[in-house]
Amino acid sequence: MGVFKVLAASVRDFGLVDTLDRLPLWALSPLTRSRLRRRKLAQSSQDGFDEAHGTDTAAILVGREHGLGVSDGGHVVSRYETSSETAIRLALDSLPIDPSGFTFVDLGCGKGKPLMVAASYGFRRLVGVDISPVCIQAARRNIERYGPEPIDASRVELRVEDAEDFEFPDDPLVVYLFNPFPQSVVESVIAKLEESLSRTPREVTIVYMNPTAAAAVRRSAFFRRIPTIADRMPSAADGLPRYQRAAVFVHAPG
Ligand SMILES: C[S@@+](CC[C@H](N)C(=O)[O-])C[C@H]1O[C@@H](n2cnc3c(N)ncnc32)[C@H](O)[C@@H]1O
């Protein structure tokens, strides 16, 4: 994957300033906001989860290790990074639903940390979708290794797929996003979800962690943002940074 192709896609998806901000340290980016954010995120994802469960989720994947720089649709494929278990649990605890009636879908599931956390909430089924085969392979290995209480792998479906092509299952859903895509991809995902809801009305909740492209969801007439504890917290006072906040949107038919 040529560097110029990735840079051109990044300028299209995020603009020039954000692209400069995302450049690695060696490129002497004049800006540091995103670099500091990443460093803090890397620290907060090293929260003892892997040591407790025998998994490998904390290590960030970029570049060749990750597999892809630009999707077939011409969009930047964001690096793999994850958040702290505390932030994921806070978001799931805040949902006004009974998980046993819902399928949990992590779009851009990476190495599967939110899927493994969600498994303990009793969701009917768990679906992880990621464009990177390396991530899906790691997620599969993590789910197999997870302990001490094993995860029933027959409840989990993992797919190597571009989120823009993903067909949502007809179940009531919790759709989890951890800032995985640029705004244009979030827009296509929401359009697909709206089509699916028009065909098969059902309850859908979106948990959007670090919701940088939340405007794409707010514009949808199908979804209403609800205030939750995950919106206001975690705050710096809880030791978790702002970008681990989640926005929750709900759709209920009728
Ligand atoms: C920030 S990571 C989040 C991983 C996981 N949800 C978590 O919270 O641990 C974003 C993930 O989105 C994936 N991704 C980026 N663009 C994608 C796309 N168009 N379709 C599917 N996955 C994508 C990346 O490969 C990466 O693993």
Coordinates of C-alpha atoms and ligand atoms in Angstrom, one line a residue:
M1 CA 0.0 0.0 0.0
G2 CA 1.6 3.3 -1.2
V3 CA 2.2 6.0 1.4
F4 CA 0.7 8.6 -1.0
K5 CA -2.5 6.6 -1.4
V6 CA -3.0 6.5 2.4
L7 CA -2.2 10.2 2.7
A8 CA -4.6 11.1 -0.1
A9 CA -7.4 9.0 1.6
S10 CA -6.6 10.6 4.9
V11 CA -6.8 14.2 3.6
R12 CA -10.2 13.2 1.9
D13 CA -11.5 11.6 5.1
F14 CA -10.1 13.9 7.8
G15 CA -8.7 17.1 6.2
L16 CA -5.1 18.3 6.1
V17 CA -4.8 19.4 9.7
D18 CA -6.0 16.1 11.1
T19 CA -3.8 14.2 8.7
L20 CA -0.7 16.1 9.9
D21 CA -1.8 15.4 13.4
R22 CA -2.0 11.7 12.7
L23 CA 1.5 11.4 11.2
P24 CA 3.9 9.3 13.2
L25 CA 6.6 10.9 15.4
W26 CA 9.4 10.4 12.9
A27 CA 7.5 12.6 10.4
L28 CA 7.9 15.6 12.8
S29 CA 4.3 16.4 12.9
P30 CA 3.9 20.0 14.1
L31 CA 0.9 19.0 16.1
T32 CA 0.7 16.8 19.2
R33 CA -3.0 16.5 20.3
S34 CA -3.7 13.2 18.7
R35 CA -0.2 11.8 19.7
L36 CA -0.9 12.5 23.3
R37 CA -4.3 11.1 23.1
R38 CA -2.9 7.8 21.6
R39 CA -0.3 7.6 24.3
K40 CA -2.9 7.9 27.0
L41 CA -5.2 5.5 25.3
A42 CA -2.4 2.9 25.0
Q43 CA -1.8 3.3 28.8
S44 CA -5.4 2.9 29.7
S45 CA -5.9 -0.2 27.6
Q46 CA -3.1 -1.9 29.6
D47 CA -5.5 -2.4 32.5
G48 CA -4.8 -5.9 33.5
F49 CA -7.5 -7.4 31.3
D50 CA -5.0 -9.5 29.2
E51 CA -3.2 -10.8 32.3
A52 CA -6.5 -11.8 33.9
H53 CA -7.9 -13.6 30.9
G54 CA -4.8 -14.9 29.0
T55 CA -5.6 -12.7 25.9
D56 CA -3.7 -10.2 23.8
T57 CA -5.7 -7.1 23.2
A58 CA -3.6 -4.1 24.4
A59 CA -0.9 -4.0 21.7
I60 CA -1.7 -1.5 19.0
L61 CA -1.6 -2.6 15.4
V62 CA -0.6 -0.2 12.6
G63 CA 0.7 -0.4 9.0
R64 CA 1.8 -3.8 7.7
E65 CA 1.1 -5.5 11.0
H66 CA -2.5 -4.4 10.6
G67 CA -2.8 -5.3 7.0
L68 CA -4.6 -2.4 5.3
G69 CA -4.2 1.4 4.9
V70 CA -7.1 2.2 2.6
S71 CA -10.4 0.2 2.1
D72 CA -11.8 -0.7 -1.4
G73 CA -14.2 2.2 -0.9
G74 CA -11.1 4.6 -0.7
H75 CA -11.4 5.3 3.0
V76 CA -8.7 5.3 5.7
V77 CA -8.6 2.1 7.7
S78 CA -8.0 3.2 11.3
R79 CA -5.3 1.5 13.3
Y80 CA -6.3 -1.1 15.9
E81 CA -6.4 0.2 19.5
T82 CA -8.7 -0.6 22.3
S83 CA -10.1 1.0 25.4
S84 CA -10.2 0.1 29.1
E85 CA -12.5 -2.6 30.4
T86 CA -13.9 0.0 32.8
A87 CA -15.0 2.2 30.0
I88 CA -16.6 -0.7 28.1
R89 CA -18.4 -1.9 31.2
L90 CA -19.6 1.6 32.1
A91 CA -21.1 1.9 28.6
L92 CA -22.8 -1.5 28.7
D93 CA -24.1 -1.0 32.3
S94 CA -25.8 2.2 31.1
L95 CA -28.0 0.5 28.5
P96 CA -31.8 0.5 29.3
I97 CA -32.2 -3.1 27.8
D98 CA -32.2 -6.7 28.8
P99 CA -29.1 -8.1 26.9
S100 CA -30.6 -11.6 26.6
G101 CA -33.0 -10.3 23.9
F102 CA -30.3 -8.6 21.9
T103 CA -27.4 -9.5 19.5
F104 CA -24.2 -7.5 20.2
V105 CA -22.4 -6.3 17.0
D106 CA -19.0 -4.7 17.3
L107 CA -18.3 -3.0 14.0
G108 CA -14.5 -2.7 13.7
C109 CA -14.1 -5.3 16.4
G110 CA -10.3 -5.4 16.3
K111 CA -8.9 -8.1 18.6
G112 CA -12.3 -8.6 20.3
K113 CA -12.0 -7.0 23.8
P114 CA -15.6 -5.5 23.7
L115 CA -16.9 -8.8 22.4
M116 CA -15.3 -10.7 25.3
V117 CA -16.6 -8.1 27.9
A118 CA -20.1 -8.3 26.3
A119 CA -20.0 -12.1 26.6
S120 CA -20.4 -11.8 30.3
Y121 CA -23.6 -9.7 29.9
G122 CA -25.6 -12.6 28.5
F123 CA -26.2 -11.2 25.0
R124 CA -28.1 -13.7 22.8
R125 CA -25.3 -13.7 20.2
L126 CA -22.1 -11.8 19.6
V127 CA -20.9 -10.6 16.1
G128 CA -17.5 -9.0 15.4
V129 CA -16.7 -7.4 12.0
D130 CA -13.3 -6.1 11.0
I131 CA -11.8 -5.3 7.7
S132 CA -8.4 -6.5 8.9
P133 CA -7.8 -10.3 8.7
V134 CA -5.0 -9.9 11.2
C135 CA -7.5 -8.5 13.7
I136 CA -10.1 -11.2 13.1
Q137 CA -7.4 -13.9 13.6
A138 CA -6.3 -12.3 16.8
A139 CA -10.0 -12.0 18.0
R140 CA -10.6 -15.6 17.3
R141 CA -7.5 -16.7 19.2
N142 CA -8.4 -14.4 22.1
I143 CA -11.9 -15.8 22.4
E144 CA -10.5 -19.4 22.3
R145 CA -8.0 -18.6 25.0
Y146 CA -10.2 -16.5 27.2
G147 CA -10.5 -17.7 30.8
P148 CA -11.0 -18.6 33.6
E149 CA -14.7 -18.8 32.5
P150 CA -14.6 -19.9 28.9
I151 CA -16.6 -18.1 26.2
D152 CA -19.0 -20.4 24.2
A153 CA -17.6 -19.9 20.7
S154 CA -20.8 -21.1 19.1
R155 CA -22.4 -17.8 20.3
V156 CA -19.7 -15.7 18.5
E157 CA -19.5 -14.9 14.8
L158 CA -16.4 -13.2 13.4
R159 CA -16.3 -11.8 9.9
V160 CA -13.5 -10.2 7.8
E161 CA -15.6 -7.6 6.1
D162 CA -15.7 -3.9 5.3
A163 CA -18.3 -2.4 7.6
E164 CA -19.8 -0.6 4.6
D165 CA -20.8 -4.0 3.2
F166 CA -22.1 -5.6 6.4
E167 CA -25.7 -6.7 6.4
F168 CA -27.2 -6.3 9.9
P169 CA -28.9 -9.4 11.3
D170 CA -32.7 -9.2 11.8
D171 CA -32.4 -9.4 15.6
P172 CA -32.8 -6.6 18.1
L173 CA -29.2 -5.2 18.2
V174 CA -26.7 -3.4 20.3
V175 CA -24.2 -1.9 17.8
Y176 CA -20.9 -1.0 19.3
L177 CA -18.5 1.5 17.7
F178 CA -15.2 2.6 19.1
N179 CA -14.4 5.4 16.8
P180 CA -13.6 3.0 14.1
F181 CA -14.4 4.9 10.9
P182 CA -14.3 8.3 9.3
Q183 CA -17.6 10.2 9.1
S184 CA -18.4 9.1 5.5
V185 CA -18.2 5.4 6.5
V186 CA -20.3 6.0 9.6
E187 CA -22.9 7.7 7.3
S188 CA -23.0 4.5 5.0
V189 CA -23.3 2.3 8.1
I190 CA -26.2 4.3 9.4
A191 CA -27.9 4.3 6.0
K192 CA -27.6 0.5 5.9
L193 CA -29.0 0.2 9.4
E194 CA -32.0 2.5 8.5
E195 CA -32.7 0.3 5.4
S196 CA -32.6 -2.8 7.7
L197 CA -34.9 -1.1 10.2
S198 CA -37.4 -0.2 7.5
R199 CA -37.5 -3.8 6.3
T200 CA -37.6 -5.3 9.8
P201 CA -38.6 -3.0 12.6
R202 CA -37.0 -3.8 15.9
E203 CA -35.1 -2.2 18.8
V204 CA -31.6 -1.1 18.1
T205 CA -29.2 0.7 20.4
I206 CA -25.9 2.3 19.2
V207 CA -23.1 2.6 21.7
Y208 CA -20.6 5.0 20.2
M209 CA -17.4 5.3 22.2
N210 CA -15.3 8.5 21.4
P211 CA -18.1 9.6 19.0
T212 CA -16.1 11.9 16.7
A213 CA -18.6 11.4 13.8
A214 CA -21.7 11.5 16.0
A215 CA -23.3 14.0 13.7
A216 CA -23.9 11.2 11.2
V217 CA -26.1 9.4 13.8
R218 CA -27.7 12.6 15.1
R219 CA -28.9 13.4 11.6
S220 CA -30.8 10.1 11.4
A221 CA -34.6 10.4 12.1
F222 CA -34.4 6.8 13.3
F223 CA -32.2 7.4 16.4
R224 CA -32.6 9.5 19.5
R225 CA -29.6 10.2 21.8
I226 CA -30.3 9.3 25.4
P227 CA -28.4 10.7 28.3
T228 CA -26.5 7.9 30.2
I229 CA -23.8 7.7 32.9
A230 CA -21.3 6.8 30.1
D231 CA -22.0 10.2 28.5
R232 CA -21.0 12.2 31.6
M233 CA -18.3 9.8 32.9
P234 CA -15.7 8.6 32.8
S235 CA -14.2 11.9 33.6
A236 CA -10.5 12.8 34.3
A237 CA -11.4 12.5 38.0
D238 CA -12.1 8.8 37.5
G239 CA -8.8 8.3 35.9
L240 CA -10.3 7.7 32.4
P241 CA -9.9 10.4 29.7
R242 CA -12.7 12.1 27.9
Y243 CA -12.4 10.1 24.7
Q244 CA -13.5 7.0 26.5
R245 CA -17.0 8.5 26.9
A246 CA -19.8 6.8 25.0
A247 CA -22.8 8.4 23.3
V248 CA -25.9 6.1 23.3
F249 CA -28.6 6.3 20.6
V250 CA -31.8 4.3 20.7
H251 CA -34.4 3.3 18.1
A252 CA -37.7 1.7 19.2
P253 CA -40.3 0.8 16.6
G254 CA -43.8 2.4 16.8
Ligands
LIG1 C1 -10.1 1.7 17.2 S1 -10.1 0.0 16.7 C2 -11.4 -0.5 17.8 C3 -11.4 -2.0 18.1 C4 -12.5 -2.6 19.0 N1 -13.8 -2.1 18.6 C5 -12.2 -2.2 20.4 O1 -12.9 -1.3 21.0 O2 -11.3 -2.9 21.0 C6 -10.9 0.3 15.1 C7 -11.0 -1.0 14.3 O3 -11.8 -0.7 13.1 C8 -11.3 -1.5 12.1 N2 -11.8 -0.9 10.8 C9 -11.4 0.3 10.3 N3 -12.1 0.6 9.1 C10 -12.9 -0.5 8.9 C11 -13.9 -0.8 8.0 N4 -14.1 0.1 6.9 N5 -14.6 -1.9 8.1 C12 -14.4 -2.7 9.2 N6 -13.5 -2.5 10.1 C13 -12.8 -1.4 10.0 C14 -9.8 -1.5 12.2 O4 -9.2 -2.6 11.6 C15 -9.7 -1.5 13.8 O5 -9.5 -2.9 14.2

